[in-house]
Amino acid sequence: MPAPNLNIFGSGSPRARRLSTSSSLAPKRSCMSRSCMPSIFSAVRLGVYFGVLVCTVICLAIAVHFESVLESSDLTHFVPFAIFVSVASLLVILALLLSTVLKQRLPISTRMEMASLGLLAVLWLALGSYLAVSEAAEADVECFSSDSTVADPVELPGFTTAIFHAQYRVLEAFSIFNLILVWGFLLVISFLAYRQHRKGYKVWLYPVPAYPWFGRRTGSSPYMHNSQSQSQSQSRNKGLPIPVTAKDNHRKGSTRRSPAKTVDAEKAKPEYRKSAFWVILNDLAMSTVSHFVTVRRYTYAVVFVSACVVLGLGANFANLFLPHINRPFVVFAVVVPAFTLVTFLIISQRSRPLVDLILLFILDVLWLAMGAWSTDIIGGVQCFGLTGTQPTKTGTMPATTYCYEMKSIEAFSWANFGILTIAFVVLVILINRLASYGQFGGWNTSISEVPWFGQPYQGGQFGPYGGYGGNPQAMFAGNGQMPYVIQQAPGHSVVIQPNPGGMPTVAQVPGTISG
């Protein structure tokens, strides 16, 4: 069986600085001690990232070269995918390197860096697998002149089958090399983070280059867990006498009361370590940070990934169809996800509820139009039964492939529309709930101050009903209901009268009432 051919249309003829080991989070010691291990780890991290950066630039250059000389066909689908993976890797690696330089202004937490590395690992795994099994690896190159009317291939010394195979092998090799680097460093950082988490340190919230992964930590270290700092403060008071709060139990023969438990008996109990899942849930429950910020971050991350998928499919359609075939839909399929990505990158760090609401409405309408348009084109078609071809700007493509890609755009578009609609409704409900806390200007507050359901309002300087914060008296309604607050006016007395079968009657009268 002859090898498949790749067609080409020609134009007719063919000073050194030493890295500082000092850190504001760890004590300064000699570079010969074990405390220098975090600096060595940071150097290894930078070396891995620079290696990935160099390999990515090489892959991008080869893919762009293939895009400029090869005719689009079923054998060249790896080219736009390689360009997409390389560009995404460049953006992520440059962001991580920039965060290393600007630790204070642009910090990236450990969990965010691990998520970024996980995304790159999946992309390079997909590209390496695609290049390894693609039929283009054994394809022959045929060159054609655009000025000649003869359909016979011509010789092009600058690009032959041997040169194509060599460049293809280089692209495949550097893709696999990037795959090994990213996956290897991801596994290493995952192991180190899990080990620090098992020790009780809040490693997930701090940047990777600033965390002392192998260094010693003192009790005043900000990476210590709250429970450990409390246990250390309790150990300092070990020599103090234990306060006596009750009389000694002289009735030793009595079985009505059990002897009081001593501190030694409490310490003798085995201490069970909680799993990582329950530790994270406990940290979320006890933290004063709004849970809405965490939910918002993960929601936007899901929409961001879906938009990346649609953008990749739209870019593939643009490469196959533009500028003459199905132009309006292809342009719209590229603009909508690109606008979504730029919008989320802008508002991910700092925003206001009103800005979020307006942008969510605009994005919701755009993804609704995207889903409706794709449904109108391919909604009722069954892809597995297609046997024809779909015209492209340089030939044809299998109708089954086109159908599956359109179905993917349709599915991700409707998914983004549903997620954004839910986010829009939840944001409106949460801002309306702020009025019950006296924060009537909730639309202009910071997005980080918006409380989640069941979480009290933490921001602002006003009390629950618009008055300045002080020491208000709290009246409990009973039956497990929430208390209500009584603001006592100056020079007045609060009179509380019982009301059988209902809430007590509260009134304020001028002067002082003595009972």
Coordinates of C-alpha atoms in Angstrom, one line a residue, residues 2-484:
P2 CA 1.6 3.3 -1.0
A3 CA 2.3 5.9 1.7
P4 CA 0.0 8.9 1.9
N5 CA 1.2 12.1 0.4
L6 CA 1.6 15.7 1.7
N7 CA 1.1 18.4 -0.8
I8 CA 3.0 21.7 -1.0
F9 CA 2.2 24.8 -3.0
G10 CA 5.3 26.7 -3.9
S11 CA 5.8 30.1 -5.4
G12 CA 7.2 28.8 -8.7
S13 CA 10.9 28.1 -7.7
P14 CA 11.8 26.7 -5.1
R15 CA 28.2 38.6 32.7
A16 CA 27.1 36.0 35.3
R17 CA 25.1 36.8 38.5
R18 CA 24.9 34.5 41.5
L19 CA 21.4 33.7 42.7
S20 CA 20.6 35.0 46.1
T21 CA 19.8 32.3 48.7
S22 CA 18.3 34.7 51.2
S23 CA 14.6 34.7 52.0
S24 CA 12.4 36.8 54.2
L25 CA 10.6 33.7 55.3
A26 CA 13.5 31.6 56.4
P27 CA 16.6 32.4 58.5
K28 CA 19.8 33.3 56.7
R29 CA 22.5 30.6 57.1
S30 CA 25.6 29.4 55.4
C31 CA 25.2 27.9 51.9
M32 CA 26.9 24.7 53.2
S33 CA 24.0 23.9 55.6
R34 CA 20.7 22.1 54.9
S35 CA 18.8 25.4 55.0
C36 CA 20.0 26.2 51.5
M37 CA 17.9 23.3 50.0
P38 CA 15.0 25.6 49.2
S39 CA 17.3 27.7 47.0
I40 CA 18.5 24.5 45.3
F41 CA 14.9 23.5 44.7
S42 CA 14.1 26.9 43.2
A43 CA 17.1 26.5 40.9
V44 CA 15.9 23.1 39.8
R45 CA 12.5 24.5 39.3
L46 CA 13.8 27.4 37.1
G47 CA 15.9 24.9 35.2
V48 CA 12.9 22.7 34.4
Y49 CA 10.8 25.6 33.3
F50 CA 13.6 27.0 31.1
G51 CA 14.0 23.6 29.6
V52 CA 10.3 23.4 28.9
L53 CA 10.4 26.9 27.5
V54 CA 13.2 26.1 25.0
C55 CA 11.6 22.9 23.8
T56 CA 8.3 24.7 23.4
V57 CA 9.8 27.4 21.3
I58 CA 11.4 24.7 19.0
C59 CA 8.1 22.9 18.7
L60 CA 6.3 26.1 17.9
A61 CA 8.8 27.1 15.2
I62 CA 8.5 23.7 13.5
A63 CA 4.7 23.7 13.7
V64 CA 4.6 27.2 12.2
H65 CA 6.9 26.1 9.4
F66 CA 4.7 23.2 8.6
E67 CA 1.7 25.5 8.6
S68 CA 3.3 27.8 6.0
V69 CA 4.4 25.1 3.6
L70 CA 2.0 22.1 4.0
E71 CA -1.4 22.0 2.4
S72 CA -4.3 21.4 4.9
S73 CA -5.5 17.8 4.8
D74 CA -6.4 14.9 7.1
L75 CA -2.6 14.3 7.6
T76 CA -1.9 17.8 8.8
H77 CA -4.4 18.1 11.7
F78 CA -1.5 17.8 14.1
V79 CA -0.1 21.2 13.0
P80 CA -2.8 23.5 14.4
F81 CA -2.9 21.4 17.6
A82 CA 0.8 21.6 18.0
I83 CA 0.6 25.4 17.6
F84 CA -2.2 25.6 20.2
V85 CA -0.3 23.5 22.7
S86 CA 2.9 25.4 22.2
V87 CA 1.3 28.8 22.6
A88 CA -0.6 27.7 25.7
S89 CA 2.6 26.3 27.2
L90 CA 4.4 29.6 26.5
L91 CA 1.8 31.6 28.3
V92 CA 1.7 29.3 31.4
I93 CA 5.5 29.0 31.7
L94 CA 6.1 32.7 31.3
A95 CA 3.4 33.4 33.9
L96 CA 5.1 31.0 36.3
L97 CA 8.5 32.6 35.7
L98 CA 7.1 36.1 36.1
S99 CA 5.6 35.0 39.4
T100 CA 9.0 33.9 40.5
V101 CA 10.5 37.3 39.9
L102 CA 7.5 39.2 41.3
K103 CA 6.8 37.1 44.4
Q104 CA 5.0 39.9 46.2
R105 CA 3.1 41.6 43.4
L106 CA 2.1 38.5 41.4
P107 CA 2.0 35.5 43.8
I108 CA 0.8 32.1 42.4
S109 CA -0.2 29.6 45.0
T110 CA 1.0 26.0 45.0
R111 CA -2.4 24.7 44.1
M112 CA -2.7 27.1 41.1
E113 CA 0.8 26.1 39.9
M114 CA 0.0 22.4 40.2
A115 CA -3.3 23.0 38.3
S116 CA -1.4 24.8 35.5
L117 CA 1.2 22.1 35.3
G118 CA -1.5 19.5 35.2
L119 CA -3.1 21.2 32.2
L120 CA 0.2 21.4 30.4
A121 CA 0.9 17.7 31.2
V122 CA -2.4 16.7 29.6
L123 CA -1.9 18.8 26.5
W124 CA 1.7 17.5 25.9
L125 CA 0.5 13.9 26.5
A126 CA -2.2 14.4 23.9
L127 CA 0.2 16.0 21.4
G128 CA 2.9 13.3 21.9
S129 CA 0.4 10.5 21.5
Y130 CA -1.1 12.1 18.4
L131 CA 2.4 12.5 16.8
A132 CA 3.3 8.9 17.7
V133 CA 0.3 7.3 16.1
S134 CA -0.3 9.7 13.2
E135 CA 0.0 8.5 9.6
A136 CA 1.8 11.7 8.7
A137 CA 5.0 10.1 10.2
E138 CA 5.3 7.9 7.1
A139 CA 3.8 10.2 4.5
D140 CA 5.6 11.3 1.4
V141 CA 5.9 14.9 0.4
E142 CA 4.8 16.0 -3.1
C143 CA 5.5 19.6 -4.2
F144 CA 3.4 21.5 -6.7
S145 CA 3.9 24.8 -8.4
S146 CA 1.1 27.3 -8.1
D147 CA 2.1 28.9 -11.5
S148 CA 2.0 25.7 -13.5
T149 CA -1.2 24.2 -14.8
V150 CA 0.3 20.7 -14.8
A151 CA -0.7 18.5 -12.0
D152 CA 2.6 16.6 -11.9
P153 CA 4.8 17.2 -8.8
V154 CA 8.0 19.2 -9.0
E155 CA 11.3 19.1 -7.1
L156 CA 11.7 21.5 -4.3
P157 CA 15.3 21.2 -2.9
G158 CA 14.4 23.2 0.3
F159 CA 11.8 20.8 1.5
T160 CA 11.8 17.1 0.6
T161 CA 10.3 13.9 2.2
A162 CA 13.5 13.3 4.1
I163 CA 13.6 16.8 5.5
F164 CA 9.9 16.6 6.5
H165 CA 10.5 13.3 8.3
A166 CA 13.5 14.7 10.1
Q167 CA 11.6 17.8 11.3
Y168 CA 8.6 15.6 12.2
R169 CA 10.8 13.4 14.4
V170 CA 12.3 16.5 16.0
L171 CA 8.8 17.8 16.8
E172 CA 7.9 14.4 18.3
A173 CA 11.1 14.1 20.3
F174 CA 10.8 17.6 21.9
S175 CA 7.1 17.0 22.6
I176 CA 7.9 13.8 24.5
F177 CA 10.8 15.6 26.3
N178 CA 8.4 18.3 27.4
L179 CA 6.0 15.6 28.5
I180 CA 8.7 14.0 30.7
L181 CA 9.8 17.3 32.2
V182 CA 6.3 18.5 33.0
W183 CA 5.0 15.2 34.4
G184 CA 8.2 14.6 36.4
F185 CA 8.1 18.0 38.1
L186 CA 4.4 17.8 38.7
L187 CA 4.8 14.4 40.5
V188 CA 7.7 15.8 42.5
I189 CA 5.9 18.9 43.6
S190 CA 2.8 16.8 44.4
F191 CA 4.8 14.5 46.6
L192 CA 6.4 17.4 48.5
A193 CA 3.1 19.3 48.9
Y194 CA 1.4 16.2 50.2
R195 CA 4.2 15.5 52.6
Q196 CA 4.0 19.0 54.0
H197 CA 0.3 18.8 54.2
R198 CA 0.5 15.6 56.3
K199 CA 2.8 17.5 58.7
G200 CA 0.1 20.1 59.2
Y201 CA 1.4 23.0 57.1
K202 CA -0.8 25.1 54.9
V203 CA 1.3 24.6 51.8
W204 CA -1.4 24.9 49.2
L205 CA -1.9 28.7 49.9
Y206 CA 1.7 29.8 49.4
P207 CA 3.9 30.3 46.3
V208 CA 6.2 27.4 45.4
P209 CA 9.5 29.4 45.2
A210 CA 8.9 31.1 48.6
Y211 CA 8.0 28.0 50.6
P212 CA 10.8 26.3 52.5
W213 CA 10.3 22.8 51.2
F214 CA 13.4 21.3 52.9
G215 CA 14.3 23.9 55.5
R216 CA 13.6 24.0 59.2
R217 CA 10.6 25.9 60.4
T218 CA 10.2 27.7 63.7
G219 CA 7.0 28.1 65.7
S220 CA 6.5 31.6 64.4
S221 CA 6.6 30.5 60.8
P222 CA 3.6 31.6 58.8
Y223 CA 3.3 28.1 57.2
M224 CA 2.5 26.5 60.6
H225 CA -1.0 25.2 61.1
N226 CA -3.0 27.0 63.7
S227 CA -3.4 23.8 65.8
Q228 CA 0.3 23.3 65.9
S229 CA 1.0 26.8 67.0
Q230 CA -1.6 26.4 69.8
S231 CA -0.1 23.1 70.9
Q232 CA 3.3 24.8 71.0
S233 CA 2.0 27.7 73.2
Q234 CA 0.4 25.1 75.5
S235 CA 3.7 23.2 75.7
R236 CA 5.4 26.4 76.9
N237 CA 3.0 26.5 79.9
K238 CA 3.8 22.9 80.8
G239 CA 5.6 23.9 84.0
L240 CA 2.7 26.0 85.3
P241 CA 0.5 24.5 88.0
I242 CA -2.9 23.1 86.9
P243 CA -5.7 25.3 88.2
V244 CA -8.1 23.5 90.6
T245 CA -11.8 24.1 89.7
A246 CA -13.5 21.6 92.0
K247 CA -13.1 19.8 95.3
D248 CA -11.3 16.5 95.6
N249 CA -13.5 13.5 95.3
H250 CA -13.3 11.8 98.7
R251 CA -16.1 9.3 98.0
K252 CA -13.9 6.7 96.4
G253 CA -16.4 3.9 96.9
S254 CA -19.3 5.8 95.3
T255 CA -20.4 4.8 91.8
R256 CA -22.6 7.8 91.1
R257 CA -19.7 10.0 89.9
S258 CA -16.7 9.0 87.9
P259 CA -13.4 10.5 89.0
A260 CA -12.4 13.7 87.3
K261 CA -10.2 13.3 84.2
T262 CA -6.7 14.6 84.6
V263 CA -4.5 16.2 82.0
D264 CA -2.3 13.2 81.8
A265 CA -5.2 11.0 81.1
E266 CA -6.2 13.3 78.2
K267 CA -2.7 13.3 76.8
A268 CA -2.6 9.5 77.1
K269 CA -5.3 9.1 74.5
P270 CA -4.1 8.3 71.0
E271 CA -4.2 11.1 68.5
Y272 CA -5.8 10.2 65.2
R273 CA -4.7 12.1 62.1
K274 CA -7.5 13.4 59.9
S275 CA -7.5 12.8 56.2
A276 CA -6.6 15.6 53.8
F277 CA -10.2 15.9 52.7
W278 CA -11.5 16.6 56.1
V279 CA -8.7 19.0 57.0
I280 CA -9.5 21.1 53.9
L281 CA -13.2 21.1 54.8
N282 CA -12.3 22.2 58.3
D283 CA -10.1 25.0 57.1
L284 CA -12.9 26.2 54.8
A285 CA -15.5 26.1 57.6
M286 CA -13.3 27.9 60.1
S287 CA -11.9 30.5 57.8
T288 CA -13.2 34.1 57.6
V289 CA -12.7 34.3 53.9
S290 CA -15.9 34.3 51.9
H291 CA -16.7 30.9 50.4
F292 CA -18.1 32.8 47.4
V293 CA -14.6 33.7 46.3
T294 CA -13.6 30.0 46.2
V295 CA -16.8 28.9 44.4
R296 CA -16.4 31.8 41.9
R297 CA -12.8 30.8 41.2
Y298 CA -13.6 27.2 40.5
T299 CA -16.7 28.1 38.4
Y300 CA -14.6 30.5 36.2
A301 CA -11.9 27.8 35.9
V302 CA -14.4 25.3 34.4
V303 CA -15.8 27.9 32.0
F304 CA -12.2 28.9 31.1
V305 CA -11.2 25.3 30.2
S306 CA -14.4 24.8 28.1
A307 CA -13.7 28.1 26.3
C308 CA -10.1 26.8 25.5
V309 CA -11.6 23.7 23.9
V310 CA -14.0 25.7 21.8
L311 CA -11.3 28.1 20.8
G312 CA -9.1 25.2 19.7
L313 CA -11.9 23.7 17.6
G314 CA -12.8 27.2 16.1
A315 CA -9.1 27.8 15.2
N316 CA -9.0 24.4 13.4
F317 CA -12.2 25.4 11.5
A318 CA -10.6 28.8 10.7
N319 CA -7.6 27.0 9.3
L320 CA -9.7 24.7 7.1
F321 CA -12.6 27.0 6.0
L322 CA -11.6 30.6 6.0
P323 CA -12.0 32.9 4.2
H324 CA -14.7 31.6 1.9
I325 CA -16.5 28.6 3.6
N326 CA -18.9 29.1 6.5
R327 CA -17.1 32.4 7.4
P328 CA -19.7 34.0 9.9
F329 CA -19.9 30.9 12.1
V330 CA -16.2 30.2 12.2
V331 CA -15.3 33.9 13.1
F332 CA -18.0 33.8 15.8
A333 CA -16.6 30.5 17.1
V334 CA -13.2 32.1 17.5
V335 CA -14.3 35.5 18.9
V336 CA -16.6 34.3 21.7
P337 CA -14.1 32.0 23.5
A338 CA -11.3 34.4 23.0
F339 CA -13.4 37.2 24.6
T340 CA -14.3 34.8 27.4
L341 CA -10.6 34.0 28.1
V342 CA -9.6 37.7 28.1
T343 CA -12.5 38.6 30.4
F344 CA -11.8 36.0 33.0
L345 CA -8.1 36.8 33.0
I346 CA -9.0 40.5 33.8
I347 CA -11.6 39.9 36.5
S348 CA -10.0 36.8 38.1
Q349 CA -7.9 38.8 40.6
R350 CA -10.0 41.8 41.5
S351 CA -13.5 42.9 40.5
R352 CA -16.8 44.2 41.8
P353 CA -20.2 42.5 41.8
L354 CA -21.7 45.0 39.4
V355 CA -18.8 44.4 36.9
D356 CA -19.1 40.7 37.3
L357 CA -22.9 40.9 36.7
I358 CA -22.6 42.9 33.5
L359 CA -19.8 40.7 32.1
L360 CA -21.7 37.5 33.1
F361 CA -24.8 38.7 31.2
I362 CA -22.8 39.6 28.1
L363 CA -21.0 36.2 28.1
D364 CA -24.2 34.4 28.8
V365 CA -25.8 35.9 25.8
L366 CA -22.8 35.2 23.6
W367 CA -22.7 31.5 24.6
L368 CA -26.4 31.2 24.2
A369 CA -26.1 32.5 20.6
M370 CA -23.1 30.1 20.1
G371 CA -25.1 27.1 21.3
A372 CA -28.2 28.0 19.3
W373 CA -26.2 28.6 16.1
S374 CA -24.3 25.3 16.4
T375 CA -27.5 23.5 17.1
D376 CA -29.1 25.0 14.0
I377 CA -26.2 23.7 11.9
I378 CA -25.6 20.2 13.2
G379 CA -28.2 19.7 15.9
G380 CA -30.3 16.9 14.3
V381 CA -27.5 15.1 12.5
Q382 CA -26.3 11.6 13.6
C383 CA -22.5 11.6 13.2
F384 CA -22.0 7.8 13.1
G385 CA -24.1 7.4 10.0
L386 CA -22.3 9.9 7.8
T387 CA -20.3 8.7 4.8
G388 CA -19.7 11.8 2.7
T389 CA -17.1 14.6 2.8
Q390 CA -17.1 18.2 3.9
P391 CA -15.6 20.8 1.5
T392 CA -12.6 22.8 2.8
K393 CA -10.6 25.7 1.2
T394 CA -8.0 23.2 -0.1
G395 CA -10.0 20.1 -0.6
T396 CA -12.3 18.0 1.6
M397 CA -12.4 16.4 5.0
P398 CA -14.5 13.5 6.3
A399 CA -18.0 14.5 7.2
T400 CA -17.8 12.4 10.4
T401 CA -14.8 14.4 11.7
Y402 CA -16.6 17.7 10.9
C403 CA -19.8 16.4 12.6
Y404 CA -18.0 15.4 15.8
E405 CA -16.1 18.6 16.1
M406 CA -19.4 20.6 15.6
K407 CA -21.1 18.4 18.2
S408 CA -18.2 19.2 20.6
I409 CA -18.6 23.0 20.0
E410 CA -22.4 22.6 20.6
A411 CA -22.0 20.7 23.8
F412 CA -19.4 23.0 25.4
S413 CA -21.4 26.1 24.3
W414 CA -24.5 24.9 26.1
A415 CA -22.5 23.8 29.1
N416 CA -20.9 27.3 29.4
F417 CA -24.4 28.9 29.0
G418 CA -25.8 26.8 31.8
I419 CA -22.9 27.5 34.2
L420 CA -22.9 31.2 33.5
T421 CA -26.7 31.4 34.0
I422 CA -26.4 29.7 37.4
A423 CA -23.5 32.0 38.3
F424 CA -25.6 35.1 37.3
V425 CA -28.6 34.0 39.4
V426 CA -26.5 33.2 42.4
L427 CA -24.7 36.5 42.3
V428 CA -28.0 38.4 42.2
I429 CA -29.3 36.4 45.2
L430 CA -26.1 37.0 47.2
I431 CA -26.0 40.7 46.6
N432 CA -29.7 41.1 47.5
R433 CA -29.0 39.2 50.8
L434 CA -26.5 41.9 51.7
A435 CA -29.4 44.3 52.3
S436 CA -30.3 42.2 55.3
Y437 CA -26.9 43.0 56.8
G438 CA -27.3 46.8 56.2
Q439 CA -24.9 46.8 53.2
F440 CA -27.2 48.5 50.6
G441 CA -24.2 49.4 48.4
G442 CA -23.3 45.8 47.8
W443 CA -23.0 46.1 44.1
N444 CA -20.0 48.4 44.5
T445 CA -18.1 46.5 47.2
S446 CA -15.2 44.2 46.6
I447 CA -16.0 40.8 45.2
S448 CA -14.0 39.2 48.0
E449 CA -16.5 40.7 50.6
V450 CA -19.6 39.0 49.2
P451 CA -20.7 36.3 51.8
W452 CA -21.8 32.9 50.8
F453 CA -25.1 31.3 51.9
G454 CA -25.2 31.0 55.7
Q455 CA -22.0 33.0 56.1
P456 CA -22.1 36.4 58.0
Y457 CA -21.0 39.6 56.3
Q458 CA -17.4 40.3 57.2
G459 CA -16.6 43.6 55.3
G460 CA -17.5 47.2 55.8
Q461 CA -17.6 49.4 58.9
F462 CA -21.3 49.4 59.6
G463 CA -23.4 47.2 61.9
P464 CA -26.2 44.9 60.7
Y465 CA -28.7 47.7 60.5
G466 CA -26.6 50.6 59.2
G467 CA -25.4 51.9 62.6
Y468 CA -21.8 52.1 63.6
G469 CA -20.4 49.0 65.3
G470 CA -20.3 48.9 69.0
N471 CA -21.4 46.5 71.8
P472 CA -25.0 45.9 71.0
Q473 CA -27.2 43.8 73.2
A474 CA -28.5 40.5 71.7
M475 CA -31.9 39.1 72.4
F476 CA -32.3 35.4 71.6
A477 CA -35.6 34.5 70.1
G478 CA -35.6 31.0 71.6
N479 CA -36.5 27.7 69.9
G480 CA -33.1 27.7 68.1
Q481 CA -33.9 30.9 66.1
M482 CA -31.4 33.5 65.3
P483 CA -31.0 36.4 67.8
Y484 CA -32.0 40.0 67.0

